[in-house]
Every structure is written in C-alpha cells, then in structure tokens.
mmCIF file of C-alpha atoms and ligand atoms in Angstrom:
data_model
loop_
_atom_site.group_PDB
_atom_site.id
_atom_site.type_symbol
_atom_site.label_atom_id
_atom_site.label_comp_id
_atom_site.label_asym_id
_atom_site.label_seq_id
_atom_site.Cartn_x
_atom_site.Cartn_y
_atom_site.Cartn_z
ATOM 1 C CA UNK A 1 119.183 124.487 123.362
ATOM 2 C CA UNK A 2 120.704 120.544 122.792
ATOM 3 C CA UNK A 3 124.225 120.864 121.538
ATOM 4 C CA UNK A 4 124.520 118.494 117.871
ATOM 5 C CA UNK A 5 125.922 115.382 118.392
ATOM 6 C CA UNK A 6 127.841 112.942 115.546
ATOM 7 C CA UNK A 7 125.175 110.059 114.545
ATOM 8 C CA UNK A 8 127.407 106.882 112.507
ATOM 9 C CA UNK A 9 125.687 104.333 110.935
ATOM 10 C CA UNK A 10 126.787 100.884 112.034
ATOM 11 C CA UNK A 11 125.851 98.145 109.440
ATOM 12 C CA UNK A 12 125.700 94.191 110.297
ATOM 13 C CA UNK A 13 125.590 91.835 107.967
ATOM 14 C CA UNK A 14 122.515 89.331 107.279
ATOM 15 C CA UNK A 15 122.710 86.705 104.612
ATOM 16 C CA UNK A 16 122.873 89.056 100.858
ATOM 17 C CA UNK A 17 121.156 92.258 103.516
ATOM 18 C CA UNK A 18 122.649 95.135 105.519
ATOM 19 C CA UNK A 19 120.921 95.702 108.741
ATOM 20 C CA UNK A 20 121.370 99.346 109.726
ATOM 21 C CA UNK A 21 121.503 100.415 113.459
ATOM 22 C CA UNK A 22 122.783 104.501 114.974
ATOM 23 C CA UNK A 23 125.014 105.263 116.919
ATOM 24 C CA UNK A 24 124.008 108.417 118.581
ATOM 25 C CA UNK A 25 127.966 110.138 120.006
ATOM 26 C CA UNK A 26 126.745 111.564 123.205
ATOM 27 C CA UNK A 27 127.865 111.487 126.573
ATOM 28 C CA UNK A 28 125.309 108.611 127.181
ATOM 29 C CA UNK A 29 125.603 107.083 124.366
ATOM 30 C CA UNK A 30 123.113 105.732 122.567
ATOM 31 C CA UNK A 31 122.077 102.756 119.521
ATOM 32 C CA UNK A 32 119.265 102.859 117.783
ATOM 33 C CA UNK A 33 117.982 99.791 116.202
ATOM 34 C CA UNK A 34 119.907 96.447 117.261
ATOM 35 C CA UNK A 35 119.233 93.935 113.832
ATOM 36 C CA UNK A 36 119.493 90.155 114.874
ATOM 37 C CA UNK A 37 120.972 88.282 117.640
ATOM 38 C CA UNK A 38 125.193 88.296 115.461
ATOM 39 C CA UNK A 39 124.372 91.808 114.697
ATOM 40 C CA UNK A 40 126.361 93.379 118.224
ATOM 41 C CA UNK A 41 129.168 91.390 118.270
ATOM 42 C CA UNK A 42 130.010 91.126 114.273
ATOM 43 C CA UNK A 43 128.628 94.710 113.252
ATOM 44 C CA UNK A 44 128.426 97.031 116.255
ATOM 45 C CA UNK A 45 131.563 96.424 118.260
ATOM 46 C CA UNK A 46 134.236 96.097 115.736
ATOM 47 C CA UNK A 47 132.157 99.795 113.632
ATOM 48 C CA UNK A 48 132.332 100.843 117.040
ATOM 49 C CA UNK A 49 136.307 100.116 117.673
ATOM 50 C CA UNK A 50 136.864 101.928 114.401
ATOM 51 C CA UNK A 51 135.905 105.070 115.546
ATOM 52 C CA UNK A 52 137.222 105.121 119.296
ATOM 53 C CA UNK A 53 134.118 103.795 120.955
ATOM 54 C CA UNK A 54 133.083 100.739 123.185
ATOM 55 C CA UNK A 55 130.174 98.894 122.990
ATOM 56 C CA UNK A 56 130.037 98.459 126.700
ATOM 57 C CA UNK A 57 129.622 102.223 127.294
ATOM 58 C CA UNK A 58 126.072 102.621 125.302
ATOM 59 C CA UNK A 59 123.402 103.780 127.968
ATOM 60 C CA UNK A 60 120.335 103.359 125.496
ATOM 61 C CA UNK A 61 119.045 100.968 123.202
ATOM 62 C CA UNK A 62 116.349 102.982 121.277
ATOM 63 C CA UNK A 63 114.103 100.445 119.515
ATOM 64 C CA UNK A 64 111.791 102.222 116.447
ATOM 65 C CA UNK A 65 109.162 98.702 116.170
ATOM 66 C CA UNK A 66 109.122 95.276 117.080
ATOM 67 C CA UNK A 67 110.075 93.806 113.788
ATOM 68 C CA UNK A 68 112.965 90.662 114.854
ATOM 69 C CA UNK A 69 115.421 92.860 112.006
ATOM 70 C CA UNK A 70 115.526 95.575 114.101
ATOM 71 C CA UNK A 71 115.268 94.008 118.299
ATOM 72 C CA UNK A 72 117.385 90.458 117.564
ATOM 73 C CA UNK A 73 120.009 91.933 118.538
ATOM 74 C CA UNK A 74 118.766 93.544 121.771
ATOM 75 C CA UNK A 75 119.164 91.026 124.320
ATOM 76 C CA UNK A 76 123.088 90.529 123.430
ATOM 77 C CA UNK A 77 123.745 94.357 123.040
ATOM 78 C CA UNK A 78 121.979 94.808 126.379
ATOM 79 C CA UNK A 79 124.023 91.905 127.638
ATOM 80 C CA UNK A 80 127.562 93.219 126.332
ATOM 81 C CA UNK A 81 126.484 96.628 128.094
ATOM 82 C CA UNK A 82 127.098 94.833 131.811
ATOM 83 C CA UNK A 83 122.489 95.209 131.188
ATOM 84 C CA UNK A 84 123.478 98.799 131.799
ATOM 85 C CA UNK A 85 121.518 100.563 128.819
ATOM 86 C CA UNK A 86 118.203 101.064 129.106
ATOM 87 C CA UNK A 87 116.037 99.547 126.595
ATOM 88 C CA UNK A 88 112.988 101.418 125.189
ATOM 89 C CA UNK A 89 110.486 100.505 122.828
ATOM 90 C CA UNK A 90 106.741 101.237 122.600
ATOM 91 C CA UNK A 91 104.308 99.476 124.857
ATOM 92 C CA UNK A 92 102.090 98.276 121.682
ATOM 93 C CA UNK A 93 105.029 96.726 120.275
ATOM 94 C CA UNK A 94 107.028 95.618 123.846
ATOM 95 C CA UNK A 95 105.126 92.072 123.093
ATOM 96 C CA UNK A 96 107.543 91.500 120.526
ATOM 97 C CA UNK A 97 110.466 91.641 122.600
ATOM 98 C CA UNK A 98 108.894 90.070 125.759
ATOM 99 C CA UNK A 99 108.366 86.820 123.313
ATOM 100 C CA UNK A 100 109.121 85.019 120.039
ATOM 101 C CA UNK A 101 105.754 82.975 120.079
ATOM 102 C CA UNK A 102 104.413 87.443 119.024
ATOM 103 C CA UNK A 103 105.834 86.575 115.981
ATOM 104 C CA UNK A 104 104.567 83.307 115.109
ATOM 105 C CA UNK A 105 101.061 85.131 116.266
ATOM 106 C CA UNK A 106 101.728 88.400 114.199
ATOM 107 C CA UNK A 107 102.276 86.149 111.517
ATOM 108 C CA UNK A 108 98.799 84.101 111.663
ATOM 109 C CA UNK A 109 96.912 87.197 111.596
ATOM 110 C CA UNK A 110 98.225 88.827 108.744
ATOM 111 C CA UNK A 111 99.948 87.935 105.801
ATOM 112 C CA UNK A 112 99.590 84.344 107.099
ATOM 113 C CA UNK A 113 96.093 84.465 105.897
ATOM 114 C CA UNK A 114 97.027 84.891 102.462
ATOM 115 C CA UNK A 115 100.093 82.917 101.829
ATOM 116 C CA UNK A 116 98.958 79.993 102.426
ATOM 117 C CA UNK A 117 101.949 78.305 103.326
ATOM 118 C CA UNK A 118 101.609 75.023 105.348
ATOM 119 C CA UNK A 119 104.907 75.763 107.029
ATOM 120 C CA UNK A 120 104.812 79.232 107.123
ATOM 121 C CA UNK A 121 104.083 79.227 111.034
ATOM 122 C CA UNK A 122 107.013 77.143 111.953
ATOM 123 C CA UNK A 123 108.955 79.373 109.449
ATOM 124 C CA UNK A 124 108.817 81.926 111.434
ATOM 125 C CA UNK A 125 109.395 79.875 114.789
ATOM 126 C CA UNK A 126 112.683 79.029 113.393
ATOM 127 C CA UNK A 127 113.497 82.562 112.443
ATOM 128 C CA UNK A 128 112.626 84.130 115.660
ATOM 129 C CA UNK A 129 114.349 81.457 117.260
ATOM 130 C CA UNK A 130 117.181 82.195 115.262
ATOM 131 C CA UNK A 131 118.021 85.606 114.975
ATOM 132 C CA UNK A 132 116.630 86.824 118.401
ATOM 133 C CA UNK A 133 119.076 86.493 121.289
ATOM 134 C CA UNK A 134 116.752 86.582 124.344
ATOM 135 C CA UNK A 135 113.324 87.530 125.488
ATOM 136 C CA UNK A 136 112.920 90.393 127.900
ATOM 137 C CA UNK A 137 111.605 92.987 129.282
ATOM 138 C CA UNK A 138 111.824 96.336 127.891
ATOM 139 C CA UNK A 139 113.308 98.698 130.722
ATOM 140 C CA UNK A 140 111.311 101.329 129.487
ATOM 141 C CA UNK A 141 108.110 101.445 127.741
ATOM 142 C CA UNK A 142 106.923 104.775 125.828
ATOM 143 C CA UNK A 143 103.690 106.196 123.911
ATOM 144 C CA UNK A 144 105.166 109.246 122.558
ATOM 145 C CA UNK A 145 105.878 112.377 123.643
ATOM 146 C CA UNK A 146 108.697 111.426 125.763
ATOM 147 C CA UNK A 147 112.126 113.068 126.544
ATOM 148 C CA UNK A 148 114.872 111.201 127.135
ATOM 149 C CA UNK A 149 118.061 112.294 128.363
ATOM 150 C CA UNK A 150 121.562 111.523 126.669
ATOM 151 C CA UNK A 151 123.535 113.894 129.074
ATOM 152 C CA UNK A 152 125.561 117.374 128.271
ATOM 153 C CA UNK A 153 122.072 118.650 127.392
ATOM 154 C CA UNK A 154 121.655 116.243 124.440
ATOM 155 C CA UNK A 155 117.983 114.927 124.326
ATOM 156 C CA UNK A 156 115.844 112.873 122.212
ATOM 157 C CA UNK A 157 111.934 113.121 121.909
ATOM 158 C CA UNK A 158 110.053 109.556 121.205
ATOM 159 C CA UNK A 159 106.949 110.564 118.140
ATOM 160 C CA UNK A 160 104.473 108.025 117.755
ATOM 161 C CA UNK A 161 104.043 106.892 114.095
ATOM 162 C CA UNK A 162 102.388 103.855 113.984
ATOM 163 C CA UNK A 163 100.845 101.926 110.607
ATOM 164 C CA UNK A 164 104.164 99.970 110.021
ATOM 165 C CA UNK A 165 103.719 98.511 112.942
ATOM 166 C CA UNK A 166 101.039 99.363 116.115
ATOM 167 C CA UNK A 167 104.246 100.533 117.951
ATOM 168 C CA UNK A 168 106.123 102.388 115.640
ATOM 169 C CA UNK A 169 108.228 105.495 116.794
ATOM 170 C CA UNK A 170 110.525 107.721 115.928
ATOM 171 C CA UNK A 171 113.537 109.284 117.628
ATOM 172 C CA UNK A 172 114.394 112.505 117.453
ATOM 173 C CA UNK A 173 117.459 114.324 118.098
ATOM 174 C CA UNK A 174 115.931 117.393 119.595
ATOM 175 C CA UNK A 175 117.664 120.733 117.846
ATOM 176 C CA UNK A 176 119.807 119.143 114.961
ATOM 177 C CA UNK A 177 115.885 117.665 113.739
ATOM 178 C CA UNK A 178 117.819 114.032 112.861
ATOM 179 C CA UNK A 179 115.041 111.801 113.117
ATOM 180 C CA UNK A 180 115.462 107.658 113.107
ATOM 181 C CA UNK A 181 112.248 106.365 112.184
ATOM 182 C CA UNK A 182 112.982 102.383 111.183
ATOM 183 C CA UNK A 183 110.214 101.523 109.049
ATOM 184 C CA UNK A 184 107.849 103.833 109.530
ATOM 185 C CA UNK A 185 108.581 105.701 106.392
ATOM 186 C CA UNK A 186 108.604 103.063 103.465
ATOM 187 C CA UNK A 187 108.680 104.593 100.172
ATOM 188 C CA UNK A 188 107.924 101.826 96.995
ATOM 189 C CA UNK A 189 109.586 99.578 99.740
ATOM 190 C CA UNK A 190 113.099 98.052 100.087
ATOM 191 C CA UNK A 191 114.257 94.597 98.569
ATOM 192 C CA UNK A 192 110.421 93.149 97.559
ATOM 193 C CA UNK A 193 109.214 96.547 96.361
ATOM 194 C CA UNK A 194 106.189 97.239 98.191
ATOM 195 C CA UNK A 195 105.382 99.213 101.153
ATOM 196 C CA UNK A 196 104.118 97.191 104.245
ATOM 197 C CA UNK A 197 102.151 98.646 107.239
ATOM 198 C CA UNK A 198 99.606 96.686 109.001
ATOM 199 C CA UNK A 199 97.364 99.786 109.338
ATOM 200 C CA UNK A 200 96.947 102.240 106.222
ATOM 201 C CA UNK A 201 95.253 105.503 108.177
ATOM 202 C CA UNK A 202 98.035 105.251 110.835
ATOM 203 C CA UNK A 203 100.307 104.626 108.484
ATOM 204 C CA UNK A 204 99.224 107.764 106.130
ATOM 205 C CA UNK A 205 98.895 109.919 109.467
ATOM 206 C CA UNK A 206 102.398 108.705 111.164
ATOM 207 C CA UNK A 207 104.112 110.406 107.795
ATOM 208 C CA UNK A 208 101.795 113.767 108.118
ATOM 209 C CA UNK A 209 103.417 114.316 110.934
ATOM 210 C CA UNK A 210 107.411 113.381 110.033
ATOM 211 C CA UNK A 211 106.459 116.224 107.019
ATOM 212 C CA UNK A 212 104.405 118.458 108.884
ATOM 213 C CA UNK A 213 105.571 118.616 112.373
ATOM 214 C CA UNK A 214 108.998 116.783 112.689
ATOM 215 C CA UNK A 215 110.459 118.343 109.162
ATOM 216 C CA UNK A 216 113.408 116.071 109.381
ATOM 217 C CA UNK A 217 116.946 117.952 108.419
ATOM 218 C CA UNK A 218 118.631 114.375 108.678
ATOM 219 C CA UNK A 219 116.276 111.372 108.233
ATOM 220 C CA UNK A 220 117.688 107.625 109.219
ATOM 221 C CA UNK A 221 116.248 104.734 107.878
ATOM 222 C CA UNK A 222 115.933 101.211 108.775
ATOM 223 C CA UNK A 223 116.523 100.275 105.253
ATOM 224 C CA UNK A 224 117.353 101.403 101.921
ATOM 225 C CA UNK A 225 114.261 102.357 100.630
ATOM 226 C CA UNK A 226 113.270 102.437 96.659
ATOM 227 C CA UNK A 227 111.909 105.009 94.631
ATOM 228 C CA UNK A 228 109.626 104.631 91.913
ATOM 229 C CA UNK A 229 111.880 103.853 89.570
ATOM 230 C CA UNK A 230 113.658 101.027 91.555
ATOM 231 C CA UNK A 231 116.664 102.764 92.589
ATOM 232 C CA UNK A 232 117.351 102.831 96.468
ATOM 233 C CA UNK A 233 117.237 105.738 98.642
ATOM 234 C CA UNK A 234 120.758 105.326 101.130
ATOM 235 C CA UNK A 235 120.000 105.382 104.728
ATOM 236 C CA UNK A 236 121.074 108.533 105.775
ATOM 237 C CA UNK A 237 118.949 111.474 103.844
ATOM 238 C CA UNK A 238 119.827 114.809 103.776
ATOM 239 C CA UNK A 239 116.631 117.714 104.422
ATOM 240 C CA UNK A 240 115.654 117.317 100.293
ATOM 241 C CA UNK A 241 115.822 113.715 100.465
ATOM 242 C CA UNK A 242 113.817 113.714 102.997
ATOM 243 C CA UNK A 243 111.022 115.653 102.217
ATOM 244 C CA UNK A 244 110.991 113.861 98.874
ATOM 245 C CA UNK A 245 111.018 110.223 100.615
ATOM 246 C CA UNK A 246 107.674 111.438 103.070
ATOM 247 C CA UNK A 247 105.838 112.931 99.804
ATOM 248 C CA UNK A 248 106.554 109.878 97.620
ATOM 249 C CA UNK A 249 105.475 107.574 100.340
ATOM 250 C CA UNK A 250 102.298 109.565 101.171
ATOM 251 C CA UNK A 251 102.004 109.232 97.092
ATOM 252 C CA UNK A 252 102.340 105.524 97.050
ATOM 253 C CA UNK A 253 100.316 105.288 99.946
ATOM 254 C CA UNK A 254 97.309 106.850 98.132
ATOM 255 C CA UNK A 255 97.999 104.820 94.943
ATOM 256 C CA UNK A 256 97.806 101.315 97.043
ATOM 257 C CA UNK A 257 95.017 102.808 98.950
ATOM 258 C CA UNK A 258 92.544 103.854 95.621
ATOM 259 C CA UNK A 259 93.673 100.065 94.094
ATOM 260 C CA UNK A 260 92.754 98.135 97.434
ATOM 261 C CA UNK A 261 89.550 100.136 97.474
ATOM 262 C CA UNK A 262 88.157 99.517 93.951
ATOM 263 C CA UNK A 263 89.536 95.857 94.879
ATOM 264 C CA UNK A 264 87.464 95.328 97.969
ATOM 265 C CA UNK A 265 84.078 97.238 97.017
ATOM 266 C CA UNK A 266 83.720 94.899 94.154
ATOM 267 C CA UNK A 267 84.568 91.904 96.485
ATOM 268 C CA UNK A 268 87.675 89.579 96.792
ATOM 269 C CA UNK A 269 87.886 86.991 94.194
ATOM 270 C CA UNK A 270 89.895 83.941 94.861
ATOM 271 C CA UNK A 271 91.749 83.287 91.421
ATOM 272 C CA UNK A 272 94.952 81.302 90.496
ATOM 273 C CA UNK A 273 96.874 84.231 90.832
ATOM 274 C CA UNK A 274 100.103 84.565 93.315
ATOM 275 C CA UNK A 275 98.273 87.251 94.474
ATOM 276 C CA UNK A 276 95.312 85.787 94.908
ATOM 277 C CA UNK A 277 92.356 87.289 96.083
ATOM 278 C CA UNK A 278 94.182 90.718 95.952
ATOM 279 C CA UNK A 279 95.151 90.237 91.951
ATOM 280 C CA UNK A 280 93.313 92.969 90.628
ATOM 281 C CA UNK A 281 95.714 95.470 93.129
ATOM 282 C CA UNK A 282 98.567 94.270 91.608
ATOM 283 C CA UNK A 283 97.308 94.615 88.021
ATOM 284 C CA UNK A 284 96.425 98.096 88.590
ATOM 285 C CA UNK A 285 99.743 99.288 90.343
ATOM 286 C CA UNK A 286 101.895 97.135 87.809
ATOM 287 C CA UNK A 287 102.945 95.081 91.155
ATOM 288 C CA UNK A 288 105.184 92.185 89.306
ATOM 289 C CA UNK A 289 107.690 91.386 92.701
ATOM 290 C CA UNK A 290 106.776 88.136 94.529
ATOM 291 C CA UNK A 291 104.622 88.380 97.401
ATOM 292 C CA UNK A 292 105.404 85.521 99.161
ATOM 293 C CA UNK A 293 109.083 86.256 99.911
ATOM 294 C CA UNK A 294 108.841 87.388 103.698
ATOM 295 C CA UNK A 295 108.175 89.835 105.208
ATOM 296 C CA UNK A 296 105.222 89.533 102.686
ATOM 297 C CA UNK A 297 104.898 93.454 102.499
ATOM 298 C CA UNK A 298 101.884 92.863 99.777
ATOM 299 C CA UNK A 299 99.874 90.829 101.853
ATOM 300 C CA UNK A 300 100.603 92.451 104.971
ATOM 301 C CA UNK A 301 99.391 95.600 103.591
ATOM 302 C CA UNK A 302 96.771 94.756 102.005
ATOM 303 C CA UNK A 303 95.073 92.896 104.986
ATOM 304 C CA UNK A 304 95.599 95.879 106.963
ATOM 305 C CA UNK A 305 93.292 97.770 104.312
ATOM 306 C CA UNK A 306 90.600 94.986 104.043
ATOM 307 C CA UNK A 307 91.049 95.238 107.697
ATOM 308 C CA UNK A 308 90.028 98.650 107.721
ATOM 309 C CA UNK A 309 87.844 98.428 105.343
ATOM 310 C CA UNK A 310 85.564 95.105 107.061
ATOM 311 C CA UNK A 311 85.190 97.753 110.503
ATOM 312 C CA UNK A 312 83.828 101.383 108.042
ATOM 313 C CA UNK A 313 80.314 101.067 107.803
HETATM 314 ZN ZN1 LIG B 401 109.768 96.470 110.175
#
C-alpha cells in the first residue's frame, strides 16, 4: 500500500500559453513535465517557494514525450538540482532530448510535408534552439512497466501510451490512481482545435488502456484540452472528468479516423485549399482552425493516418 501524496500544479509562462509541469510532494520529490528552457527558474522555483519547497531538492524529472513544451526545461531543472534528479523519459522519444537537430527531423517527416513552408525547417531550428536549455542524456530510459521509487513507500508506475508521440507515457501515482499523461490524451485539442498524434492505432489503443486499465481518479494534463463545444477542460480532472475526457477523445478519434479514410480511399487531391490535399477531412468534420499554426496538429495527424494507411494492404 503507497501512502497519497499532495500533487501542485506549477505553471510557467510562454508568450499568450501556460505550460503546466507536477510537482509530485514526496520524500523524493518529484516534477513531471519541465516546459522550455525559462520555465525552472521563472515558473518552478518561485511556485515552488510558495509552498515551502526547493527546487534543488527534486530527485526526478519525469518526462511524458519528447515534445520541446514539455523537456526545454530539463537541462536547467536538472542543472539547478546540483544534476541530482534523475531524468526519465522513454527510449523512443530519448532522441529528442539527446538533440535539437530530432526536431528539425521530426518536423521534415511529418507535418513538414504538408505545410509547405520554405522556412519551416529553420523555424523550428530557431525554436529548439530557443526554448531548449541543453542536450543530454536521459539518466534513465523506460518502455513501460516500470516502478520507480519516490521514498516512504510512495511509487510511480511508467504506462506506455504512445500515438501522440512514439514515446509517450504516463505516470502513475500507484494507489491514489493520479495519472500525468502530457499529451497523450488530446480531446478536440488545445489552442488550434485538433487532436495531433503521429500514429492513430497507438494513439486509439494508448487511451483503451488510461479507460480500461489505469481508470484515472485524478488525471493531469499537459494542456488544457477542449471539448466539443470549444470550451477547455482545466488541467487537473477529477474521476468524471476524466472518464469523460478518454471517451470524447476515443470519439473524436473515430470521427477523424472515418473522415481520413473516405479521404484517402478516394485518393489525395491537391486543391487550393489551406488544407490541401487533406480538404475533404476538414469539410466533413467542420475543421475551420488554421492548420499551419505549429504544432500543425491537422497535418501531423493526418500523415500519421495516410501513414498507416500507405503500409495496410
Ligand atoms: Zn506534445
């Protein structure tokens, strides 16, 4: 039996965004989530003060994905820890952290297809040169079904739910069931209204099991997610909230998956349309947000289907 532990939300700010990290209370304290390279010193540390904690104690740095919102800020947080935390993040995303060219390169393959954006490569070179602090190597690397160890008997289990991105996880504070799962759990999307995952099936699956297995009684997110109707989820969900957030994503998910379908079996068409050759998808969901403000959740998404789609026989 784990003994509950307080989890506070520590928010940095990032141009007109919040970026959301944890702060899990335990004896080895731990952050999940580090936004971008200001995101220690300007957010965590003085959230941290507030409430009678220092930065320097934190003994883990739990990373959900790759993404350079959510590990910017690892280098300097590992840094301002005397590099006493141990940093964990999923092998199939570690790439991410080891460099900023993974960006650039993530970039190319996806949405960079689509957007067609003469600068969009050295875009992103700036912004990973921006807002990540250093490039390193994780301390530990994990695949799921790991325990780790916060001390006084307070553990968290790593789930792998991929489909956001290859290396997507989710922590889990074993007994209370408070799970931080980044963006693995997207709803209608945050600020450009769609839901982006490079891989639909992993995607789809990743939430089965946050529903089925996980049944989160507190759910985290890495964002404040939307519901149908526009309105924004917070970032801390209660056990209702929760389950309604997994079965409106797995909704959504279906929806996007039935329009890139019809889409693709009758065969791309390359049209005047922003969202060119994917136009009929976002005539059929009613799709009016832009899709070439980044992170480019539309395209990303949909490559990942015609993706999928290219390799089923
Ligand atoms: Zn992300």
């Amino acid at each position: 039996m784990t003994r509950a532990v307080p989890v506070h939300p520590l928010v940095s700010p990032w141009g007109r965004f919040g970026l959301y990290s944890f702060f899990i209370d335990a004896p080895r304290p731990a952050i999940v989530d580090t936004g971008i390279a200001s995101s220690p010193a300007e957010g965590m540390a003085p959230a941290l003060e507030a409430i009678g904690r220092r930065i320097e104690d934190v003994r883990w740095i739990l990373l959900t994905h790759g993404h350079i919102d959510h590990v910017g800020g690892a280098f300097a947080l590992w840094e301002m820890t005397g590099r006493r935390a141990q940093v964990v993040i999923h092998e199939a995303d570690a790439p991410f952290l080891r460099s900023r060219r993974a960006h650039v390169a993530e970039y190319a393959a996806g949405r960079g297809r689509y957007l067609r954006d003469p600068e969009g490569e050295a875009k992103v070179a700036a912004a990973a040169d921006a807002v990540i602090s250093g490039e390193m190597e994780p301390t530990l690397l994990v695949r799921g079904g790991e325990t780790l160890s916060l001390g006084g008997g307070v553990t968290v289990s790593v789930h792998a739910v991929p489909g956001h991105t290859p290396g997507s996880v989710a922590y889990v504070l074993d007994g209370q069931r408070a799970a931080f799962t980044g963006d693995a759990v997207q709803v209608h999307g945050a600020a450009n209204g769609f839901p982006g995952y490079t891989d639909p099936g992993a995607y789809r699956a990743g939430l089965e099991h946050l529903r089925d297995t996980v049944r989160p009684r507190h759910l985290y997110l890495g964002h404040p997610y939307r519901r149908a109707d526009g309105t924004p989820y917070g970032v801390e969900l209660d056990e209702d909230q929760a389950r309604q957030a997994l079965t409106q994503s797995l909704d959504i998910e279906g929806r996007v998956a039935r329009a890139a379908c019809d889409c693709l079996r009758d065969g791309l068409r390359e049209t005047d349309s922003p969202y060119s050759p994917f136009g009929r998808v976002a005539e059929e969901l009613g799709y009016t947000g832009d899709p070439t403000l980044e992170p480019s959740p539309f395209f990303t998404t949909l490559a990942g289907y015609r993706t999928h789609f290219d390799r089923t026989p």
